[in-house]
Short mmCIF file of C-alpha atoms and ligand atoms in Angstrom, two decimals:
data_model
loop_
_atom_site.label_atom_id
_atom_site.label_comp_id
_atom_site.label_asym_id
_atom_site.label_seq_id
_atom_site.Cartn_x
_atom_site.Cartn_y
_atom_site.Cartn_z
CA MET A 274 0.07 -0.25 -0.03
CA VAL A 275 1.72 3.25 -1.19
CA LEU A 276 1.01 5.85 1.48
CA VAL A 277 0.73 9.86 0.43
CA PRO A 278 2.38 11.57 3.17
CA PHE A 279 -0.27 13.79 5.15
CA ASP A 280 1.53 17.12 4.12
CA ASP A 281 1.59 16.09 1.06
CA ARG A 282 -1.88 16.55 0.30
CA ASP A 283 -3.87 19.51 -1.05
CA GLY A 284 -7.21 20.82 0.25
CA LEU A 285 -8.30 22.86 3.53
CA ILE A 286 -7.80 22.54 6.86
CA TRP A 287 -9.69 25.17 10.18
CA PHE A 288 -6.96 26.01 11.55
CA ASP A 289 -7.27 28.29 14.56
CA GLY A 290 -10.56 30.16 13.57
CA VAL A 291 -9.13 30.32 9.71
CA MET A 292 -9.74 27.79 6.77
CA VAL A 293 -6.03 27.33 5.15
CA PRO A 294 -4.47 25.75 2.41
CA TRP A 295 -3.30 22.04 3.63
CA ARG A 296 -0.06 22.66 2.95
CA GLU A 297 0.48 25.82 4.92
CA ALA A 298 -1.27 24.24 8.25
CA LYS A 299 2.44 24.08 10.00
CA ILE A 300 3.49 24.66 13.99
CA HIS A 301 6.73 25.07 15.25
CA VAL A 302 9.06 22.09 16.06
CA LEU A 303 9.21 24.14 19.33
CA SER A 304 5.23 23.20 20.32
CA HIS A 305 4.94 22.04 23.68
CA GLY A 306 1.88 19.68 22.01
CA LEU A 307 5.39 18.20 19.88
CA HIS A 308 7.30 17.47 23.11
CA TYR A 309 5.10 16.37 25.72
CA ALA A 310 2.01 15.00 24.25
CA SER A 311 0.33 17.89 25.11
CA GLY A 312 -2.66 17.31 22.90
CA VAL A 313 -5.59 15.95 23.27
CA PHE A 314 -7.83 14.69 19.44
CA GLU A 315 -11.12 13.18 18.44
CA GLY A 316 -11.93 11.01 15.31
CA GLU A 317 -14.97 11.45 13.38
CA ARG A 318 -17.03 10.17 10.50
CA ALA A 319 -19.25 12.02 7.88
CA TYR A 320 -21.69 9.71 6.16
CA SER A 321 -23.86 11.33 3.65
CA GLY A 322 -22.80 14.94 4.51
CA ASN A 323 -23.12 14.48 8.28
CA ILE A 324 -21.07 14.02 10.76
CA PHE A 325 -22.05 11.05 12.80
CA LYS A 326 -22.60 12.03 16.55
CA LEU A 327 -20.68 15.14 15.96
CA ARG A 328 -22.04 16.52 19.41
CA ALA A 329 -20.92 14.14 21.61
CA HIS A 330 -17.22 14.16 19.96
CA THR A 331 -17.06 17.59 20.43
CA GLU A 332 -17.94 17.28 24.07
CA ARG A 333 -15.32 14.86 24.44
CA LEU A 334 -12.97 16.74 23.16
CA ILE A 335 -13.70 19.57 25.35
CA ALA A 336 -13.96 17.18 27.96
CA SER A 337 -10.32 15.65 27.08
CA GLY A 338 -8.74 18.91 26.89
CA ARG A 339 -10.39 19.56 30.54
CA ILE A 340 -8.72 16.11 32.13
CA LEU A 341 -5.37 17.44 30.63
CA GLY A 342 -6.09 20.76 32.74
CA PHE A 343 -6.56 23.23 29.59
CA GLU A 344 -9.97 25.18 28.24
CA ILE A 345 -10.34 25.06 24.51
CA PRO A 346 -10.82 28.22 23.45
CA TYR A 347 -13.99 28.08 21.62
CA THR A 348 -17.42 26.79 22.19
CA ALA A 349 -18.93 23.68 21.36
CA ASP A 350 -21.01 25.22 18.76
CA GLN A 351 -17.93 26.39 17.27
CA ILE A 352 -16.14 23.36 16.86
CA ASP A 353 -19.27 21.63 15.50
CA ASP A 354 -19.58 24.60 12.67
CA ALA A 355 -15.32 24.00 12.05
CA CYS A 356 -16.20 20.51 11.61
CA ARG A 357 -19.12 20.85 9.20
CA ALA A 358 -17.10 23.65 7.33
CA VAL A 359 -13.92 21.78 6.92
CA VAL A 360 -15.99 18.83 5.12
CA ALA A 361 -17.91 20.89 3.46
CA ALA A 362 -15.03 23.27 2.39
CA ASN A 363 -13.16 20.00 0.79
CA GLY A 364 -15.99 18.81 -0.86
CA LEU A 365 -16.54 15.97 1.31
CA THR A 366 -19.45 13.42 1.95
CA GLU A 367 -17.67 10.40 3.08
CA ALA A 368 -14.84 11.41 5.60
CA TYR A 369 -12.86 10.63 8.53
CA VAL A 370 -12.68 13.92 10.29
CA ARG A 371 -9.65 14.86 12.71
CA PRO A 372 -9.85 17.88 15.37
CA LEU A 373 -7.08 18.23 17.52
CA ALA A 374 -6.03 20.59 20.26
CA TRP A 375 -2.29 21.34 21.63
CA ARG A 376 -0.61 23.39 23.87
CA GLY A 377 1.67 26.12 21.79
CA THR A 378 5.13 27.48 21.75
CA GLU A 379 4.98 29.82 24.84
CA GLN A 380 6.69 27.73 27.48
CA LEU A 381 8.90 24.43 26.40
CA SER A 382 8.75 22.86 30.00
CA VAL A 383 6.82 20.63 32.40
CA SER A 384 5.16 23.26 33.50
CA ALA A 385 2.97 24.13 30.67
CA GLN A 386 0.59 27.43 32.49
CA GLN A 387 1.60 30.08 30.28
CA THR A 388 0.69 28.11 26.56
CA LYS A 389 -1.74 28.80 24.34
CA ILE A 390 -4.58 26.46 23.31
CA HIS A 391 -4.26 25.68 19.39
CA LEU A 392 -7.17 23.90 17.58
CA MET A 393 -7.25 22.67 14.29
CA VAL A 394 -9.68 20.23 11.86
CA ALA A 395 -8.51 18.09 9.32
CA THR A 396 -10.58 15.85 6.84
CA TRP A 397 -10.01 13.11 4.13
CA ALA A 398 -11.84 10.37 2.62
CA TRP A 399 -10.91 7.14 5.10
CA PRO A 400 -12.46 4.16 3.93
CA ASN A 401 -13.03 1.26 6.99
CA LEU A 402 -10.05 0.67 8.89
CA PHE A 403 -9.78 -2.68 8.15
CA GLY A 404 -10.55 -2.75 4.33
CA ASP A 405 -12.60 -4.57 2.11
CA ASP A 406 -11.85 -7.84 3.99
CA ARG A 407 -13.91 -6.43 6.63
CA MET A 408 -16.62 -9.22 6.83
CA LYS A 409 -13.80 -11.88 6.79
CA GLY A 410 -12.69 -10.82 10.19
CA VAL A 411 -9.33 -9.51 11.25
CA THR A 412 -7.57 -10.80 13.79
CA LEU A 413 -5.83 -10.13 16.92
CA ASP A 414 -2.90 -10.53 18.82
CA ILE A 415 -3.13 -10.43 22.72
CA ALA A 416 -0.74 -7.67 23.91
CA ASP A 417 2.24 -7.69 26.51
CA TRP A 418 1.21 -3.90 26.87
CA LYS A 419 -1.64 -3.02 29.03
CA ARG A 420 -4.23 -0.10 29.95
CA PRO A 421 -2.80 1.59 32.55
CA HIS A 422 -4.68 2.46 36.27
CA PRO A 423 -6.41 5.67 35.99
CA GLU A 424 -4.27 7.00 38.76
CA THR A 425 -1.28 6.23 36.56
CA ALA A 426 -2.51 8.08 32.83
CA PRO A 427 -5.45 10.26 32.37
CA THR A 428 -7.48 7.14 30.73
CA ALA A 429 -10.80 8.94 30.25
CA SER A 430 -9.31 11.24 28.01
CA LYS A 431 -8.70 11.01 24.16
CA ALA A 432 -5.44 12.34 24.92
CA ALA A 433 -2.32 11.84 22.24
CA GLY A 434 0.04 10.51 24.86
CA LEU A 435 -1.45 7.51 25.63
CA TYR A 436 -1.65 6.46 21.81
CA MET A 437 2.25 5.53 22.52
CA ILE A 438 0.75 2.16 24.15
CA GLY A 439 -1.36 1.37 21.02
CA THR A 440 1.54 2.20 18.64
CA LEU A 441 3.96 -0.33 20.66
CA ALA A 442 1.00 -3.18 20.99
CA LYS A 443 0.15 -2.67 17.17
CA HIS A 444 3.59 -2.84 15.73
CA THR A 445 4.59 -5.99 17.84
CA ALA A 446 0.74 -8.01 16.50
CA GLU A 447 1.80 -6.39 13.06
CA ALA A 448 5.45 -7.84 13.03
CA LYS A 449 3.74 -11.22 14.25
CA GLY A 450 0.97 -10.96 10.96
CA PHE A 451 -1.94 -10.15 13.21
CA ASN A 452 -4.04 -7.17 11.87
CA ASP A 453 -4.29 -5.76 15.31
CA ALA A 454 -3.55 -5.96 19.21
CA LEU A 455 -6.41 -6.66 22.19
CA MET A 456 -5.10 -4.49 25.22
CA LEU A 457 -5.76 -5.92 28.84
CA ASP A 458 -5.95 -3.73 31.78
CA TRP A 459 -3.50 -3.40 34.60
CA ARG A 460 -5.56 -5.59 36.57
CA GLY A 461 -5.15 -8.33 33.81
CA TYR A 462 -9.17 -7.86 32.34
CA VAL A 463 -10.02 -7.42 28.26
CA ALA A 464 -10.02 -4.00 27.70
CA GLU A 465 -9.95 -2.82 24.11
CA GLY A 466 -8.19 -2.70 20.66
CA THR A 467 -5.79 -0.04 19.82
CA GLY A 468 -8.29 2.17 18.56
CA ALA A 469 -11.64 0.53 19.00
CA ASN A 470 -13.79 -1.01 21.97
CA VAL A 471 -14.31 -4.75 21.84
CA PHE A 472 -17.69 -6.82 22.23
CA PHE A 473 -17.94 -10.43 23.10
CA VAL A 474 -21.04 -12.84 22.45
CA PHE A 475 -21.99 -15.36 25.27
CA ASN A 476 -24.57 -17.95 25.25
CA GLY A 477 -26.86 -15.48 22.85
CA GLU A 478 -25.72 -12.19 25.35
CA VAL A 479 -23.90 -9.28 24.38
CA HIS A 480 -21.13 -8.35 26.40
CA THR A 481 -18.39 -5.69 26.97
CA PRO A 482 -15.71 -5.14 29.32
CA THR A 483 -16.40 -1.53 32.10
CA PRO A 484 -14.65 1.26 30.63
CA ASP A 485 -13.25 2.07 33.97
CA CYS A 486 -9.52 2.69 32.87
CA PHE A 487 -10.03 3.01 28.77
CA LEU A 488 -12.26 5.48 26.34
CA ASP A 489 -15.87 4.93 26.74
CA GLY A 490 -16.62 4.67 22.93
CA ILE A 491 -19.05 6.62 21.23
CA THR A 492 -19.68 3.99 18.76
CA ARG A 493 -19.77 1.23 21.64
CA ARG A 494 -22.57 3.37 23.44
CA VAL A 495 -24.43 3.28 19.83
CA VAL A 496 -23.99 -0.30 19.50
CA MET A 497 -25.08 -1.21 22.80
CA SER A 498 -28.18 0.87 21.89
CA LEU A 499 -28.65 -1.14 18.97
CA ALA A 500 -28.27 -4.43 20.87
CA ARG A 501 -30.92 -3.27 23.38
CA ALA A 502 -33.36 -2.24 20.43
CA ARG A 503 -32.61 -5.93 19.18
CA GLN A 504 -33.90 -7.35 22.37
CA TYR A 505 -30.70 -8.66 22.85
CA THR A 506 -29.23 -8.60 26.46
CA VAL A 507 -26.59 -6.20 27.08
CA VAL A 508 -24.07 -6.89 30.18
CA GLU A 509 -21.30 -4.40 30.73
CA ARG A 510 -18.64 -5.95 33.16
CA HIS A 511 -15.32 -7.25 33.81
CA ILE A 512 -13.87 -9.99 30.97
CA MET A 513 -11.20 -12.11 32.06
CA PRO A 514 -9.02 -13.45 29.23
CA ASP A 515 -9.56 -16.98 29.61
CA GLU A 516 -13.31 -16.58 28.94
CA ILE A 517 -12.78 -15.70 25.43
CA ALA A 518 -12.88 -18.70 24.20
CA LYS A 519 -16.30 -19.38 25.40
CA ALA A 520 -17.06 -16.41 22.94
CA SER A 521 -19.71 -17.48 19.99
CA GLU A 522 -18.68 -14.03 18.08
CA VAL A 523 -16.71 -10.98 18.61
CA PHE A 524 -16.42 -7.60 17.05
CA LEU A 525 -14.99 -4.28 17.34
CA VAL A 526 -16.73 -1.19 17.36
CA GLY A 527 -15.25 2.53 16.95
CA THR A 528 -15.69 5.58 14.81
CA ALA A 529 -12.54 4.26 12.34
CA ALA A 530 -13.74 0.67 13.06
CA GLU A 531 -17.54 0.93 12.38
CA VAL A 532 -18.77 -2.59 13.60
CA THR A 533 -15.80 -5.06 12.29
CA PRO A 534 -15.85 -9.08 12.97
CA VAL A 535 -12.79 -10.39 14.80
CA ARG A 536 -12.04 -14.08 13.63
CA GLN A 537 -9.01 -14.70 15.43
CA ILE A 538 -7.59 -13.71 19.01
CA GLY A 539 -4.00 -15.39 19.67
CA ASP A 540 -4.73 -19.21 18.13
CA MET A 541 -8.48 -18.99 19.15
CA HIS A 542 -10.96 -18.77 15.96
CA PHE A 543 -14.27 -17.57 15.83
CA THR A 544 -16.94 -17.01 12.96
CA PRO A 545 -18.63 -14.10 12.01
CA GLY A 546 -22.05 -14.65 13.10
CA GLU A 547 -25.72 -13.66 13.21
CA VAL A 548 -25.14 -10.93 16.42
CA THR A 549 -22.21 -9.88 14.60
CA ARG A 550 -23.86 -8.99 11.24
CA THR A 551 -27.46 -7.60 12.43
CA LEU A 552 -25.54 -5.07 14.53
CA LEU A 553 -23.38 -4.36 11.49
CA GLY A 554 -26.64 -3.69 9.43
CA ASP A 555 -28.06 -1.54 12.07
CA PHE A 556 -25.08 0.54 12.11
CA GLU A 557 -24.95 0.58 8.78
CA ALA A 558 -28.58 2.15 8.19
CA LEU A 559 -27.98 4.23 11.41
CA VAL A 560 -25.15 6.36 10.03
CA ARG A 561 -27.13 7.10 7.02
CA LYS A 562 -29.64 8.65 9.10
CA SER A 563 -30.10 12.38 9.92
CA PRO A 564 -28.46 13.99 12.68
CA ALA A 565 -32.06 14.24 14.55
CA GLU A 566 -32.91 10.69 13.92
CA VAL A 567 -29.85 9.17 15.21
CA GLU A 568 -30.09 11.35 18.42
CA LEU A 569 -33.69 9.65 18.60
CA LEU A 570 -32.92 6.13 18.08
CA THR A 571 -29.83 6.03 20.03
CA ALA A 572 -31.38 7.98 23.35
CA ALA A 573 -32.13 4.78 24.96
N1 PMP B 1136 -10.93 3.01 22.22
C1 PMP B 1136 -9.35 3.80 21.55
C2 PMP B 1136 -8.07 3.66 22.54
C3 PMP B 1136 -9.37 4.61 20.51
O1 PMP B 1136 -8.84 5.16 19.89
C4 PMP B 1136 -10.89 4.40 20.17
C5 PMP B 1136 -11.81 5.38 18.66
N2 PMP B 1136 -11.45 6.75 19.22
C6 PMP B 1136 -11.89 4.01 20.44
C7 PMP B 1136 -11.89 3.10 21.81
C8 PMP B 1136 -13.36 3.90 20.02
O2 PMP B 1136 -14.12 5.34 19.93
P1 PMP B 1136 -15.37 5.80 19.44
O3 PMP B 1136 -16.26 4.72 19.26
O4 PMP B 1136 -15.66 6.97 20.24
O5 PMP B 1136 -14.78 5.84 18.14
#
């Protein structure tokens, strides 16, 4: 796969309140965010021109910044408008949307009280994370890297720094020939993928780990409400790795992953089945509805 570097593309990026040409959206190398990972971001998807669950993403972005001790200098309405404007300005209707807030150059030390907070929103066309083979299912390595204790890292924030753990886990998984890694938490419970939450089907019930030290994904909550609407029993609980073998189906959910079946975890094999297919279909139908309908259908 040939990747076009992200600074060698054209388009427009919303940068600190202004729409700038893609190639000019640059920052200084002495930015605090670059040295100390003092950034928070979102990953959103636009379907048929509407950004799915936009307000929930914007609220999580603002909350992520507050967890890191900073206030993004825009209101939720302004951030929503920026996201919609950048999708429209790039002439996209099916797109991935990436807002990022970070600390600037005013101070380059552990203390960062004087730094200004910047915000940018970029967007680009991006098909499903796992590509056309999605229904075949993806393979997951059980990572040695663990999701940390919430007193060790700001685990409820979608903070850039937390992704170093995911990159380490994913690189190890890829080197072994797996698509992604399944991460356990510091206690040994099943946590999540490197960029998606995980669901298991046990005896026809839909189970997912309690998000007490990793991201409570927006897609995760949507899929739980779709499962309840289908009268599936939905159980949020701590899941031990030795239970995985008893699952009849496993799938990942997330903005980038959408609903993606899992066919293998370590040396355990699974066949994508009825529950995964049903929820994948319901999710694909939901994302094409108007934002108002989406809110109504996922209120439960
Ligand atoms: N966990 C991690 C580590 C993620 O990066 C993501 C993607 N944002 C998720 C879970 C899923 O979250 P969401 O459904 O809100 O995209």
